[in-house]
């Protein structure tokens, strides 16, 4: 009998160990991430688009935080436009899953994840030249407003989603603070650096730097990021010229790697102006 109970105890310990160590990787299916971390997939109407969101709402009376996805799989290679901009890795959703605040919402960009037959407006312009267009920004702003219901909220954007975060803040007085990760905050400098076609039809976040300069902001850059190098965020910070707007460079981070390891340290720090 004692041997039987001992074996059961060992089984429980082993099972607990495996479940405790279960982690998600950047390549994990988003539905699995949602299931593991109690996020519900909800399509929200924003402008002419159905926007895919993953929501974990545990106390609706508390502030919300919104994670805005990057540009996703906009291109296959440098010049060949993809047929679907849905991200191939889920770094941003992974970071949202790490966030222990009560109300966390991951927001995909227009035309990502949502079946194309639900979004007839989607053309590849929305993940190339118009990825930061006025109607894209407004669609995401409306999506956030319909979830947030007029409360103050934090916004976090990755890559092109960092630019979206700034552009939303420029038109939404409920934004209380901004974090960008490898944020494309100056699309003119970005396209010049990469020697690619200008983003005709997009708004340039740096043009709104002065408008959002009183909102506490932290712009994170990777020292090894060859997609959105640190000088782009630095130009935005210089343009804002505000004690509220800061940049932090993590020397070993790339565009996609190195953020998960430091994320809890970042998002738990209060953003203040000084």
Coordinates of C-alpha atoms in Angstrom, one line a residue:
X1 CA 0.0 0.0 0.0
X2 CA 2.8 2.4 0.9
X3 CA 4.6 1.6 -2.3
X4 CA 1.5 2.3 -4.3
X5 CA 1.0 5.7 -2.6
X6 CA 4.7 6.5 -3.1
X7 CA 4.3 5.8 -6.9
X8 CA 1.2 8.0 -7.0
X9 CA 3.1 10.8 -5.3
X10 CA 6.0 10.5 -7.8
X11 CA 3.5 10.6 -10.7
X12 CA 1.9 13.8 -9.3
X13 CA 5.3 15.4 -8.8
X14 CA 6.4 14.5 -12.4
X15 CA 3.1 15.8 -13.8
X16 CA 3.3 19.0 -11.9
X17 CA 6.9 19.5 -13.0
X18 CA 6.0 19.2 -16.6
X19 CA 3.0 21.4 -16.4
X20 CA 4.9 24.0 -14.4
X21 CA 7.7 24.0 -17.0
X22 CA 5.4 24.2 -20.0
X23 CA 6.3 27.3 -21.9
X24 CA 5.3 28.9 -25.2
X25 CA 7.6 29.8 -28.0
X26 CA 7.4 32.5 -30.6
X27 CA 6.3 29.9 -33.1
X28 CA 3.4 28.6 -31.1
X29 CA -0.1 28.6 -32.6
X30 CA -2.0 31.7 -31.3
X31 CA -5.1 29.6 -30.4
X32 CA -2.9 27.5 -28.1
X33 CA -1.4 30.6 -26.5
X34 CA -5.0 31.8 -25.9
X35 CA -6.0 28.5 -24.4
X36 CA -3.0 28.3 -22.1
X37 CA -3.3 31.9 -20.8
X38 CA -7.1 32.3 -20.8
X39 CA -7.3 34.7 -23.7
X40 CA -10.5 34.7 -25.7
X41 CA -10.3 35.3 -29.4
X42 CA -12.9 37.9 -30.4
X43 CA -13.4 39.7 -33.7
X44 CA -14.2 43.3 -33.3
X45 CA -15.5 45.7 -35.9
X46 CA -13.2 48.7 -36.5
X47 CA -14.0 50.9 -39.5
X48 CA -14.2 48.8 -42.6
X49 CA -12.4 45.9 -41.0
X50 CA -13.0 43.0 -38.7
X51 CA -10.0 43.1 -36.3
X52 CA -8.8 39.9 -34.6
X53 CA -8.2 40.4 -30.8
X54 CA -7.2 38.1 -28.0
X55 CA -8.7 39.4 -24.7
X56 CA -8.1 38.5 -21.1
X57 CA -10.5 40.7 -19.0
X58 CA -10.7 39.9 -15.3
X59 CA -11.7 43.2 -13.8
X60 CA -13.4 45.5 -16.3
X61 CA -13.3 48.4 -13.8
X62 CA -9.5 48.5 -13.8
X63 CA -7.4 50.0 -16.6
X64 CA -6.8 48.2 -19.8
X65 CA -3.5 47.6 -21.7
X66 CA -3.5 47.0 -25.5
X67 CA -0.7 45.2 -27.4
X68 CA -0.6 46.3 -31.1
X69 CA 0.9 43.8 -33.5
X70 CA 3.7 44.6 -35.9
X71 CA 3.6 44.6 -39.7
X72 CA 3.6 40.8 -39.8
X73 CA 4.5 38.9 -42.9
X74 CA 4.2 41.8 -45.2
X75 CA 6.8 40.6 -47.6
X76 CA 8.3 37.3 -48.8
X77 CA 11.9 38.5 -49.1
X78 CA 12.7 42.2 -49.5
X79 CA 10.6 43.0 -52.6
X80 CA 8.0 40.3 -53.0
X81 CA 4.6 41.2 -51.4
X82 CA 3.0 38.4 -49.4
X83 CA -0.6 37.2 -50.0
X84 CA -1.4 37.4 -46.3
X85 CA 0.2 39.6 -43.6
X86 CA -0.6 37.3 -40.7
X87 CA 2.6 37.1 -38.5
X88 CA 4.6 33.9 -38.8
X89 CA 5.7 34.2 -35.2
X90 CA 3.7 35.3 -32.2
X91 CA 6.2 37.4 -30.3
X92 CA 3.8 40.1 -29.4
X93 CA 1.1 37.7 -28.3
X94 CA 3.7 35.9 -26.2
X95 CA 4.5 39.2 -24.5
X96 CA 0.8 39.9 -23.9
X97 CA 0.5 36.5 -22.3
X98 CA 3.3 37.4 -19.9
X99 CA 1.4 40.5 -18.7
X100 CA -0.2 39.9 -15.3
X101 CA -2.3 43.0 -15.3
X102 CA -6.1 42.4 -15.0
X103 CA -7.2 43.5 -18.5
X104 CA -4.8 42.7 -21.3
X105 CA -5.9 42.8 -25.0
X106 CA -3.8 41.8 -28.0
X107 CA -4.9 43.6 -31.2
X108 CA -3.9 42.4 -34.6
X109 CA -3.5 44.8 -37.5
X110 CA -6.1 45.0 -40.3
X111 CA -6.1 41.9 -42.5
X112 CA -4.1 39.8 -40.1
X113 CA -5.6 36.5 -38.8
X114 CA -9.1 37.4 -39.8
X115 CA -10.3 35.4 -42.8
X116 CA -10.1 37.5 -45.9
X117 CA -13.7 36.8 -46.9
X118 CA -14.7 38.7 -43.8
X119 CA -12.5 41.7 -44.9
X120 CA -13.2 42.4 -48.5
X121 CA -11.6 45.8 -48.1
X122 CA -8.2 44.1 -47.6
X123 CA -5.8 44.5 -50.4
X124 CA -2.0 44.3 -50.2
X125 CA -1.8 48.0 -49.9
X126 CA -2.8 47.7 -46.3
X127 CA 0.3 45.8 -45.5
X128 CA 2.6 47.7 -47.8
X129 CA 2.2 51.4 -48.6
X130 CA -0.9 52.0 -46.4
X131 CA 0.1 50.0 -43.4
X132 CA 0.0 53.2 -41.3
X133 CA -2.9 54.8 -43.2
X134 CA -5.5 57.0 -41.6
X135 CA -8.2 54.4 -42.0
X136 CA -6.0 51.7 -40.6
X137 CA -5.2 53.8 -37.5
X138 CA -8.9 54.8 -37.1
X139 CA -10.0 51.1 -37.4
X140 CA -7.7 50.2 -34.5
X141 CA -8.7 53.2 -32.5
X142 CA -12.3 52.3 -32.9
X143 CA -11.5 48.7 -31.9
X144 CA -9.8 49.8 -28.7
X145 CA -12.6 52.3 -27.9
X146 CA -15.3 49.6 -28.2
X147 CA -13.4 47.3 -25.8
X148 CA -12.1 50.0 -23.4
X149 CA -15.4 52.0 -23.0
X150 CA -13.8 55.4 -22.4
X151 CA -11.3 54.5 -19.6
X152 CA -7.7 55.4 -19.5
X153 CA -5.4 52.8 -21.0
X154 CA -1.8 51.8 -21.8
X155 CA -0.7 51.0 -25.3
X156 CA 2.2 48.9 -26.4
X157 CA 3.2 48.6 -30.1
X158 CA 5.8 46.4 -31.8
X159 CA 7.6 47.5 -35.0
X160 CA 5.0 49.1 -37.3
X161 CA 2.6 48.7 -34.4
X162 CA 4.8 51.1 -32.4
X163 CA 4.0 53.7 -35.0
X164 CA 0.3 52.8 -34.8
X165 CA 0.5 53.3 -31.0
X166 CA 1.8 56.8 -31.4
X167 CA -0.8 57.7 -34.1
X168 CA -3.6 56.3 -31.9
X169 CA -2.3 58.4 -29.0
X170 CA -2.4 61.5 -31.2
X171 CA -6.2 61.1 -31.6
X172 CA -7.3 59.4 -28.4
X173 CA -7.1 61.4 -25.1
X174 CA -7.5 58.2 -23.0
X175 CA -4.0 57.0 -23.7
X176 CA -2.1 57.2 -20.4
X177 CA 1.3 55.8 -21.5
X178 CA 3.1 54.3 -24.5
X179 CA 5.7 51.6 -24.9
X180 CA 7.1 50.8 -28.3
X181 CA 9.3 47.8 -29.1
X182 CA 11.6 48.2 -32.1
X183 CA 9.0 50.8 -33.2
X184 CA 9.0 52.3 -36.7
X185 CA 8.5 55.9 -35.5
X186 CA 9.8 57.6 -38.7
X187 CA 8.7 55.9 -41.9
X188 CA 10.7 58.2 -44.1
X189 CA 13.9 57.4 -42.3
X190 CA 13.0 53.7 -42.4
X191 CA 12.4 53.5 -46.1
X192 CA 15.5 55.6 -46.9
X193 CA 17.6 53.3 -44.7
X194 CA 16.3 50.2 -46.5
X195 CA 16.3 51.8 -50.0
X196 CA 12.7 50.8 -50.6
X197 CA 9.6 52.6 -51.9
X198 CA 8.2 55.3 -49.6
X199 CA 5.0 54.3 -47.8
X200 CA 2.6 56.4 -49.9
X201 CA -0.7 56.6 -48.1
X202 CA 0.7 56.2 -44.6
X203 CA 0.9 58.7 -41.8
X204 CA 4.4 59.3 -40.4
X205 CA 4.5 59.0 -36.5
X206 CA 7.4 61.4 -36.1
X207 CA 5.1 64.2 -37.5
X208 CA 3.0 63.7 -34.4
X209 CA 5.9 63.6 -31.9
X210 CA 5.1 67.1 -30.6
X211 CA 1.4 66.3 -30.3
X212 CA 2.0 63.4 -27.9
X213 CA 5.0 64.8 -26.1
X214 CA 3.2 65.1 -22.7
X215 CA 2.3 61.4 -22.6
X216 CA 4.8 59.2 -20.7
X217 CA 6.6 57.1 -23.3
X218 CA 9.4 54.5 -23.4
X219 CA 10.8 53.5 -26.8
X220 CA 12.8 50.3 -26.7
X221 CA 15.4 49.6 -29.3
X222 CA 17.6 46.6 -30.0
X223 CA 21.3 47.3 -30.4
X224 CA 21.5 44.5 -33.0
X225 CA 18.2 45.4 -34.7
X226 CA 18.9 45.7 -38.5
X227 CA 15.2 46.2 -39.4
X228 CA 14.4 49.2 -37.2
X229 CA 17.8 50.4 -36.0
X230 CA 18.0 52.5 -32.8
X231 CA 18.6 55.8 -34.6
X232 CA 14.9 55.8 -35.7
X233 CA 13.5 55.9 -32.2
X234 CA 16.3 58.4 -31.3
X235 CA 15.1 60.8 -34.0
X236 CA 11.5 60.6 -32.6
X237 CA 12.7 61.3 -29.1
X238 CA 14.8 64.3 -30.3
X239 CA 11.8 65.6 -32.2
X240 CA 9.5 65.3 -29.1
X241 CA 12.1 67.0 -26.9
X242 CA 10.2 66.1 -23.7
X243 CA 11.1 64.7 -20.3
X244 CA 8.1 62.3 -20.9
X245 CA 9.7 60.7 -23.9
X246 CA 12.6 58.3 -23.4
X247 CA 14.5 55.7 -25.3
X248 CA 16.2 52.6 -23.9
X249 CA 18.6 50.4 -25.9
X250 CA 19.1 46.8 -25.1
X251 CA 22.5 46.0 -26.8
X252 CA 21.9 42.3 -27.4
X253 CA 18.3 42.5 -28.7
X254 CA 17.5 42.1 -32.4
X255 CA 14.2 43.0 -34.1
X256 CA 12.5 39.8 -32.8
X257 CA 14.8 38.3 -30.2
X258 CA 15.8 39.3 -26.7
X259 CA 12.5 41.0 -25.7
X260 CA 10.8 38.1 -23.8
X261 CA 13.7 37.8 -21.4
X262 CA 13.4 41.4 -20.2
X263 CA 9.7 42.0 -20.7
X264 CA 8.5 41.6 -17.0
X265 CA 11.2 44.0 -16.0
X266 CA 10.0 46.5 -18.6
X267 CA 6.2 46.4 -18.2
X268 CA 6.2 46.5 -14.4
X269 CA 8.1 49.8 -14.3
X270 CA 5.9 52.9 -14.0
X271 CA 6.3 55.4 -16.8
X272 CA 6.7 58.9 -15.5
X273 CA 7.8 62.3 -16.8
X274 CA 10.9 63.8 -15.2

